[in-house]
Short mmCIF file of C-alpha atoms in Angstrom, two decimals:
data_model
loop_
_atom_site.label_atom_id
_atom_site.label_comp_id
_atom_site.label_asym_id
_atom_site.label_seq_id
_atom_site.Cartn_x
_atom_site.Cartn_y
_atom_site.Cartn_z
CA MET A 1 -7.59 2.20 10.47
CA PRO A 2 -5.25 1.85 13.46
CA MET A 3 -1.59 2.20 12.60
CA PRO A 4 0.60 -0.81 13.53
CA ALA A 5 3.38 -0.36 16.02
CA ALA A 6 6.70 0.82 14.64
CA GLU A 7 9.15 -2.02 14.15
CA VAL A 8 12.22 -2.06 16.37
CA PRO A 9 15.15 -3.30 14.24
CA LYS A 10 16.18 -6.86 15.02
CA LYS A 11 19.11 -9.02 13.96
CA ILE A 12 17.47 -10.63 10.96
CA ASP A 13 18.37 -11.88 7.52
CA HIS A 14 18.11 -8.98 5.08
CA ALA A 15 16.33 -11.30 2.65
CA GLY A 16 13.46 -11.87 5.05
CA GLU A 17 10.34 -13.96 4.52
CA ILE A 18 6.69 -13.13 4.95
CA ASP A 19 3.88 -15.65 5.11
CA VAL A 20 1.29 -14.81 2.43
CA CYS A 21 -2.07 -16.54 2.72
CA GLY A 22 -2.61 -18.90 -0.22
CA VAL A 23 0.96 -18.43 -1.46
CA GLY A 24 3.27 -19.51 1.36
CA LYS A 25 6.64 -18.10 2.33
CA VAL A 26 7.79 -15.19 0.15
CA LYS A 27 11.33 -13.76 0.30
CA LEU A 28 11.56 -9.96 0.30
CA ASP A 29 14.43 -7.52 0.70
CA ARG A 30 14.06 -6.18 4.22
CA ASP A 31 16.14 -3.13 3.34
CA ASP A 32 13.71 -2.09 0.60
CA GLY A 33 10.77 -0.30 2.21
CA THR A 34 8.76 -0.68 -1.01
CA ALA A 35 9.36 -4.42 -1.45
CA THR A 36 6.08 -5.55 0.09
CA GLY A 37 4.04 -3.05 -1.92
CA LYS A 38 5.76 -4.06 -5.16
CA TYR A 39 5.14 -7.73 -4.47
CA PHE A 40 1.43 -7.26 -3.78
CA ASP A 41 1.01 -4.90 -6.73
CA ALA A 42 2.27 -7.70 -8.96
CA LEU A 43 0.30 -10.39 -7.15
CA THR A 44 -3.02 -8.53 -7.35
CA LYS A 45 -2.70 -6.83 -10.75
CA LYS A 46 -5.25 -9.02 -12.53
CA SER A 47 -7.72 -8.72 -9.64
CA ARG A 48 -7.27 -4.94 -9.49
CA MET A 49 -7.89 -4.51 -13.19
CA ARG A 50 -10.94 -6.77 -13.16
CA TRP A 51 -12.38 -4.85 -10.20
CA LEU A 52 -11.74 -1.49 -11.82
CA SER A 53 -13.36 -2.69 -15.06
CA ALA A 54 -16.42 -3.93 -13.14
CA LEU A 55 -16.73 -0.58 -11.38
CA ARG A 56 -16.32 1.47 -14.55
CA ASN A 57 -19.07 -0.57 -16.26
CA SER A 58 -21.45 -0.78 -13.30
CA ASP A 59 -25.09 0.24 -13.62
CA ASP A 60 -24.86 1.64 -10.08
CA TYR A 61 -23.95 5.33 -10.28
CA ARG A 62 -22.01 5.34 -7.02
CA ALA A 63 -19.99 2.25 -7.94
CA ARG A 64 -19.20 3.74 -11.34
CA ALA A 65 -18.21 7.04 -9.73
CA THR A 66 -15.88 5.14 -7.40
CA GLY A 67 -14.24 3.44 -10.37
CA LEU A 68 -13.73 6.80 -12.04
CA TYR A 69 -12.32 8.25 -8.80
CA LEU A 70 -9.89 5.32 -8.43
CA GLU A 71 -8.68 5.47 -12.03
CA GLY A 72 -4.96 6.04 -11.91
CA MET A 73 -4.81 4.42 -8.45
CA LEU A 74 -5.98 0.86 -9.00
CA ASP A 75 -4.41 0.84 -12.48
CA HIS A 76 -1.27 2.81 -11.64
CA ASP A 77 0.99 0.16 -13.20
CA ALA A 78 -1.08 -0.30 -16.37
CA PRO A 79 -0.20 1.39 -19.68
CA GLN A 80 -2.24 4.10 -21.41
CA LYS A 81 -4.18 5.35 -18.42
CA ASP A 82 -5.85 8.74 -18.66
CA PRO A 83 -6.90 9.95 -15.20
CA GLU A 84 -7.83 13.39 -16.54
CA ALA A 85 -10.41 11.86 -18.89
CA ALA A 86 -11.74 9.76 -16.01
CA ARG A 87 -12.00 12.87 -13.83
CA ASP A 88 -13.97 14.71 -16.51
CA GLU A 89 -16.26 11.71 -16.97
CA LEU A 90 -16.84 11.69 -13.20
CA VAL A 91 -17.78 15.38 -13.37
CA GLN A 92 -20.26 14.67 -16.16
CA LEU A 93 -21.76 11.82 -14.13
CA ALA A 94 -22.18 14.13 -11.13
CA VAL A 95 -23.77 16.91 -13.17
CA GLY A 96 -26.09 14.45 -14.90
CA THR A 97 -27.25 12.46 -11.87
CA LYS A 98 -27.08 15.17 -9.16
CA ASP A 99 -26.46 12.29 -6.75
CA PRO A 100 -24.94 13.87 -3.59
CA ALA A 101 -22.32 11.14 -3.15
CA VAL A 102 -21.25 11.30 -6.80
CA TYR A 103 -21.12 15.09 -6.54
CA ALA A 104 -18.93 14.85 -3.45
CA LEU A 105 -16.50 12.46 -5.15
CA ALA A 106 -16.31 14.64 -8.27
CA TYR A 107 -15.71 17.80 -6.25
CA THR A 108 -13.03 16.10 -4.15
CA LYS A 109 -11.34 14.82 -7.31
CA CYS A 110 -11.29 18.33 -8.77
CA ILE A 111 -10.04 20.44 -5.89
CA THR A 112 -6.38 20.90 -5.17
CA GLU A 113 -4.88 20.60 -1.72
CA VAL A 114 -5.19 24.31 -1.09
CA GLU A 115 -8.45 24.66 -3.02
CA ASN A 116 -7.45 28.03 -4.45
CA SER A 117 -6.37 27.22 -8.00
CA ALA A 118 -8.48 27.27 -11.15
CA LEU A 119 -10.38 24.00 -11.42
CA PRO A 120 -9.07 21.86 -14.30
CA GLY A 121 -10.83 20.30 -17.28
CA ALA A 122 -14.59 19.84 -16.90
CA CYS A 123 -14.46 20.71 -13.17
CA PRO A 124 -15.87 24.26 -13.55
CA GLN A 125 -19.19 22.59 -14.48
CA LEU A 126 -19.55 21.59 -10.83
CA SER A 127 -21.58 23.98 -8.73
CA LEU A 128 -21.45 23.99 -4.94
CA GLY A 129 -24.88 25.62 -5.02
CA GLU A 130 -26.18 22.60 -6.94
CA TRP A 131 -24.62 20.27 -4.38
CA THR A 132 -26.21 22.12 -1.46
CA ARG A 133 -29.62 21.92 -3.19
CA ALA A 134 -29.22 18.18 -3.76
CA ASP A 135 -28.04 17.56 -0.18
CA SER A 136 -29.51 20.49 1.72
CA ASP A 137 -29.71 18.81 5.16
CA ASN A 138 -26.06 17.74 5.07
CA ALA A 139 -23.60 20.16 6.74
CA VAL A 140 -20.64 19.18 4.54
CA PRO A 141 -21.56 20.86 1.21
CA TRP A 142 -22.47 24.02 3.15
CA LEU A 143 -19.03 23.93 4.78
CA ARG A 144 -17.45 23.56 1.35
CA LEU A 145 -19.47 26.58 0.20
CA ALA A 146 -18.37 28.55 3.27
CA ALA A 147 -14.72 27.71 2.51
CA LYS A 148 -15.13 28.93 -1.06
CA ALA A 149 -16.68 32.18 0.14
CA ARG A 150 -13.79 32.68 2.57
CA ARG A 151 -11.25 32.21 -0.23
CA GLU A 152 -13.15 34.80 -2.26
CA LYS A 153 -13.27 37.13 0.78
CA ASP A 154 -17.07 37.20 0.71
CA GLY A 155 -17.88 37.43 4.41
CA ALA A 156 -21.65 37.65 3.94
CA ALA A 157 -21.77 34.50 1.78
CA GLU A 158 -19.50 32.68 4.23
CA ALA A 159 -21.72 33.55 7.19
CA ALA A 160 -24.86 32.50 5.29
CA ALA A 161 -23.37 29.15 4.26
CA PHE A 162 -22.10 28.48 7.77
CA ALA A 163 -25.54 29.28 9.22
CA HIS A 164 -27.05 26.65 6.89
CA ALA A 165 -24.41 24.13 7.98
CA ALA A 166 -25.28 24.74 11.63
CA GLN A 167 -28.96 24.01 10.93
CA ALA A 168 -28.25 20.68 9.17
CA HIS A 169 -29.17 17.34 10.70
CA GLN A 170 -26.56 15.21 8.90
CA TYR A 171 -22.78 15.19 8.61
CA GLU A 172 -21.68 13.06 5.65
CA SER A 173 -18.51 13.81 3.72
CA TYR A 174 -18.66 10.53 1.71
CA ASN A 175 -14.87 10.41 2.10
CA TRP A 176 -15.05 7.04 3.80
CA SER A 177 -17.60 5.55 1.40
CA LEU A 178 -15.38 4.37 -1.45
CA PHE A 179 -15.10 0.82 -0.14
CA SER A 180 -18.82 0.61 0.62
CA PHE A 181 -19.68 1.81 -2.89
CA ALA A 182 -17.14 -0.52 -4.52
CA GLN A 183 -17.10 -3.74 -2.55
CA ALA A 184 -20.13 -5.37 -4.24
CA ALA A 185 -18.35 -5.16 -7.61
CA MET A 186 -15.19 -6.90 -6.40
CA PRO A 187 -14.88 -10.22 -8.28
CA GLY A 188 -16.14 -13.02 -6.09
CA ASP A 189 -13.32 -15.39 -6.99
CA VAL A 190 -10.40 -13.26 -5.78
CA THR A 191 -8.23 -14.82 -3.10
CA ALA A 192 -8.53 -13.74 0.52
CA ALA A 193 -5.09 -12.07 0.35
CA ASP A 194 -6.04 -10.23 -2.85
CA ARG A 195 -9.28 -9.03 -1.24
CA TRP A 196 -7.45 -7.72 1.83
CA HIS A 197 -4.76 -5.94 -0.21
CA LEU A 198 -7.32 -4.37 -2.55
CA THR A 199 -9.36 -3.28 0.46
CA THR A 200 -6.37 -1.60 2.11
CA THR A 201 -5.56 0.11 -1.20
CA VAL A 202 -9.02 1.70 -1.28
CA ILE A 203 -8.78 2.64 2.41
CA GLY A 204 -5.53 4.40 1.58
CA ALA A 205 -7.29 6.37 -1.16
CA GLU A 206 -10.01 7.32 1.33
CA ALA A 207 -7.46 8.45 3.91
CA ALA A 208 -5.79 10.72 1.33
CA MET A 209 -9.01 12.61 0.55
CA PRO A 210 -9.12 16.20 1.89
CA MET A 211 -11.46 16.53 4.85
CA PRO A 212 -13.89 19.46 5.24
CA TYR A 213 -12.65 20.37 8.74
CA GLN A 214 -10.70 23.52 7.93
CA PRO A 215 -13.68 25.90 7.55
CA LEU A 216 -14.96 24.77 10.95
CA PHE A 217 -11.89 25.83 12.85
CA GLN A 218 -11.37 28.96 10.78
CA TYR A 219 -14.91 30.20 11.27
CA CYS A 220 -14.99 29.00 14.87
CA SER A 221 -11.83 30.81 15.93
CA ARG A 222 -11.71 31.88 19.56
CA ASP A 223 -11.96 35.52 18.52
CA ALA A 224 -14.96 34.89 16.25
CA MET A 225 -16.80 33.02 19.00
CA ALA A 226 -16.95 36.17 21.07
CA ASP A 227 -20.08 36.67 18.95
CA ALA A 228 -22.94 34.72 20.57
CA THR A 229 -24.46 33.73 17.22
CA VAL A 230 -21.19 32.29 15.93
CA ARG A 231 -20.65 30.42 19.20
CA ARG A 232 -24.15 28.94 18.97
CA GLN A 233 -23.54 27.82 15.38
CA CYS A 234 -20.19 26.27 16.26
CA ASN A 235 -21.73 24.46 19.20
CA ALA A 236 -24.47 23.05 16.95
CA LEU A 237 -21.88 21.72 14.50
CA ALA A 238 -19.77 20.19 17.27
CA GLU A 239 -22.86 18.39 18.61
CA LEU A 240 -23.77 17.25 15.10
CA MET A 241 -20.35 15.72 14.50
CA VAL A 242 -20.20 14.03 17.89
CA ASN A 243 -23.69 12.58 17.52
CA LYS A 244 -24.03 11.90 13.79
CA ALA A 245 -20.58 11.52 12.20
CA THR A 246 -19.93 7.87 11.31
CA THR A 247 -16.14 7.84 11.62
CA LEU A 248 -13.85 8.22 14.60
CA SER A 249 -11.82 10.96 12.92
CA GLU A 250 -14.93 13.10 12.44
CA PHE A 251 -16.07 12.29 15.99
CA SER A 252 -12.67 13.44 17.23
CA MET A 253 -12.92 16.72 15.31
CA GLY A 254 -16.38 17.32 16.79
CA LYS A 255 -14.97 16.73 20.26
CA SER A 256 -12.12 19.16 19.61
CA LEU A 257 -14.54 21.79 18.36
CA GLY A 258 -16.72 21.25 21.43
CA ALA A 259 -13.71 21.81 23.67
CA ARG A 260 -13.00 25.06 21.84
CA VAL A 261 -16.62 26.16 22.22
CA GLY A 262 -16.32 25.63 25.97
CA TRP A 263 -17.93 22.30 26.78
CA PRO A 264 -17.42 21.28 30.43
CA ALA A 265 -14.20 19.42 31.11
CA ASP A 266 -16.00 16.29 32.33
CA VAL A 267 -17.97 16.09 29.05
CA VAL A 268 -14.78 16.41 26.96
CA ASP A 269 -13.01 13.84 29.17
CA HIS A 270 -15.90 11.40 28.73
CA LEU A 271 -15.76 11.79 24.95
CA THR A 272 -11.97 11.37 24.99
CA GLN A 273 -12.36 8.09 26.88
CA GLU A 274 -14.97 6.93 24.39
CA MET A 275 -12.60 7.74 21.54
CA GLN A 276 -9.68 5.89 23.15
CA ALA A 277 -11.84 2.88 24.05
CA SER A 278 -13.13 2.73 20.48
CA MET A 279 -9.61 2.73 19.10
CA GLN A 280 -8.51 0.00 21.50
CA ALA A 281 -11.53 -2.19 20.77
CA ILE A 282 -10.85 -1.91 17.04
CA LEU A 283 -7.15 -2.65 17.54
CA GLN A 284 -8.07 -5.87 19.33
CA MET A 285 -10.13 -7.11 16.38
CA THR A 286 -7.80 -6.13 13.51
CA PRO A 287 -4.42 -7.51 12.40
CA SER A 288 -1.67 -5.24 13.68
CA ASP A 289 1.50 -7.38 13.91
CA PRO A 290 3.66 -6.23 10.97
CA GLU A 291 5.45 -9.60 10.98
CA GLN A 292 2.21 -11.57 10.54
CA GLN A 293 -0.14 -9.21 8.73
CA TRP A 294 -0.43 -11.33 5.55
CA ASN A 295 -0.88 -14.81 7.01
CA CYS A 296 -4.29 -16.45 6.70
CA ASP A 297 -5.43 -15.58 10.22
CA SER A 298 -4.65 -11.86 9.81
CA VAL A 299 -6.14 -11.72 6.31
CA ALA A 300 -9.34 -13.41 7.51
CA ARG A 301 -9.61 -11.01 10.46
CA GLY A 302 -9.05 -8.01 8.20
CA ASN A 303 -11.68 -9.09 5.68
CA ALA A 304 -14.19 -9.87 8.44
CA TYR A 305 -13.54 -6.48 10.00
CA MET A 306 -14.23 -4.65 6.74
CA SER A 307 -17.39 -6.68 6.13
CA GLU A 308 -18.71 -5.49 9.49
CA TRP A 309 -17.45 -1.93 8.84
CA ASP A 310 -19.51 -1.90 5.64
CA GLN A 311 -22.65 -2.89 7.56
CA LEU A 312 -22.24 -0.81 10.72
CA GLY A 313 -19.88 2.06 9.90
CA GLU A 314 -16.71 2.66 11.93
CA ARG A 315 -18.38 4.11 15.01
CA GLY A 316 -21.12 1.49 15.00
CA LEU A 317 -18.50 -1.23 14.72
CA ALA A 318 -16.47 0.33 17.53
CA ARG A 319 -19.51 0.35 19.83
CA GLN A 320 -20.17 -3.30 19.03
CA ALA A 321 -16.51 -4.16 19.62
CA ILE A 322 -16.61 -2.46 23.03
CA GLU A 323 -19.67 -4.49 24.00
CA ARG A 324 -18.11 -7.73 22.79
CA SER A 325 -14.84 -7.08 24.62
CA GLY A 326 -16.42 -7.53 28.04
CA GLU A 327 -14.34 -4.59 29.29
CA THR A 328 -15.45 -1.16 30.42
CA VAL A 329 -14.82 1.99 28.44
CA ALA A 330 -12.37 3.11 31.14
CA GLU A 331 -10.41 -0.16 30.98
CA LEU A 332 -10.12 -0.03 27.20
CA ALA A 333 -9.15 3.64 27.26
CA ARG A 334 -6.37 2.88 29.76
CA LYS A 335 -5.06 0.07 27.54
CA TYR A 336 -5.03 2.41 24.57
CA THR A 337 -3.05 5.12 26.36
CA GLU A 338 -0.54 2.49 27.52
CA GLN A 339 -0.24 1.08 23.99
CA SER A 340 0.19 4.58 22.54
CA ALA A 341 2.99 5.27 25.00
CA LYS A 342 4.69 2.00 23.98
CA TRP A 343 4.41 2.94 20.28
CA ALA A 344 6.06 6.27 21.04
CA ARG A 345 8.91 4.57 22.92
CA ASP A 346 9.40 2.00 20.14
CA ALA A 347 9.41 4.70 17.47
CA GLU A 348 12.00 6.69 19.40
CA ALA A 349 14.18 3.58 19.86
CA SER A 350 13.88 2.79 16.15
CA ALA A 351 14.88 6.33 15.18
CA GLN A 352 17.88 6.29 17.50
CA SER A 353 19.08 2.93 16.16
CA ARG A 354 19.14 4.05 12.51
CA PRO A 355 22.52 5.14 11.10
CA ALA A 356 22.91 8.87 10.58
CA GLN A 357 22.04 10.06 7.11
CA PRO A 358 24.88 11.61 5.09
#
């Protein structure tokens, strides 16, 4: 989701207040960067635990898998949690159901940041070959397989996996599906502020998931694309991401790959404008004022936004927002570049105004 503008320090009471929908004015220590998070963790604890319990006991495999994935995140302040046991249960669910989304969540839960260490616990039961068979027309598991082959220095296997990825007709990482899988199980009686905080918590978990971009830019290096076959494969994947990826981050990566492949400058510029206009249109429909982000208007806007996101996906929602804005793509793109420049200036001013660290 769009990042709010950096706050420029003002002359304010250190014990500042925020307006929390359904609660009223709440005093927080402005000097404690974790104060807001601590407050909402306490406020939403019962709702979080009820939601996690509903997910863990759901008859829907994807909802249950999401609960297992979020164990240790939604219940981080609860005693006697065992995220390793939840991870192993998620692996067993993936192996048993062979559901592509469950497999993707289990694999993501198991891999480390560098993806080169021995997989822990039950994780070795996962097979990338099984995932590619269950989701053969999706480029993402093939890219994961290509990355594994590269780590193992198996050039032939890497090339074969990448060729399969280039022939796929879908690009679905499932990284941005946690909220969609989980939202139906959220207790219906939670407050609007609880719903918005829980939603942003899950979005944060999604944003922290490793993305399968690295193999693309490793395999599609400028040197490697001297080979016509490799260039053709990289071009196919760039087109797939630009046309089929459901998120703006994946769309952006497809655009970047297309630029590396050698797409005409006017095509890349057009896609850049579309990206900027999408970001601006979304900014205009989401709460972004850090001083007012928890009042009832902002909470209602945030919850409405995520309801539409769940129905349309991020790119579908961005297209709808552009149409509703009554502005052209060029006008929205210009606004976004101006806003980005202002954020950069504000961030620089904020950094310069802070006292030097000892």
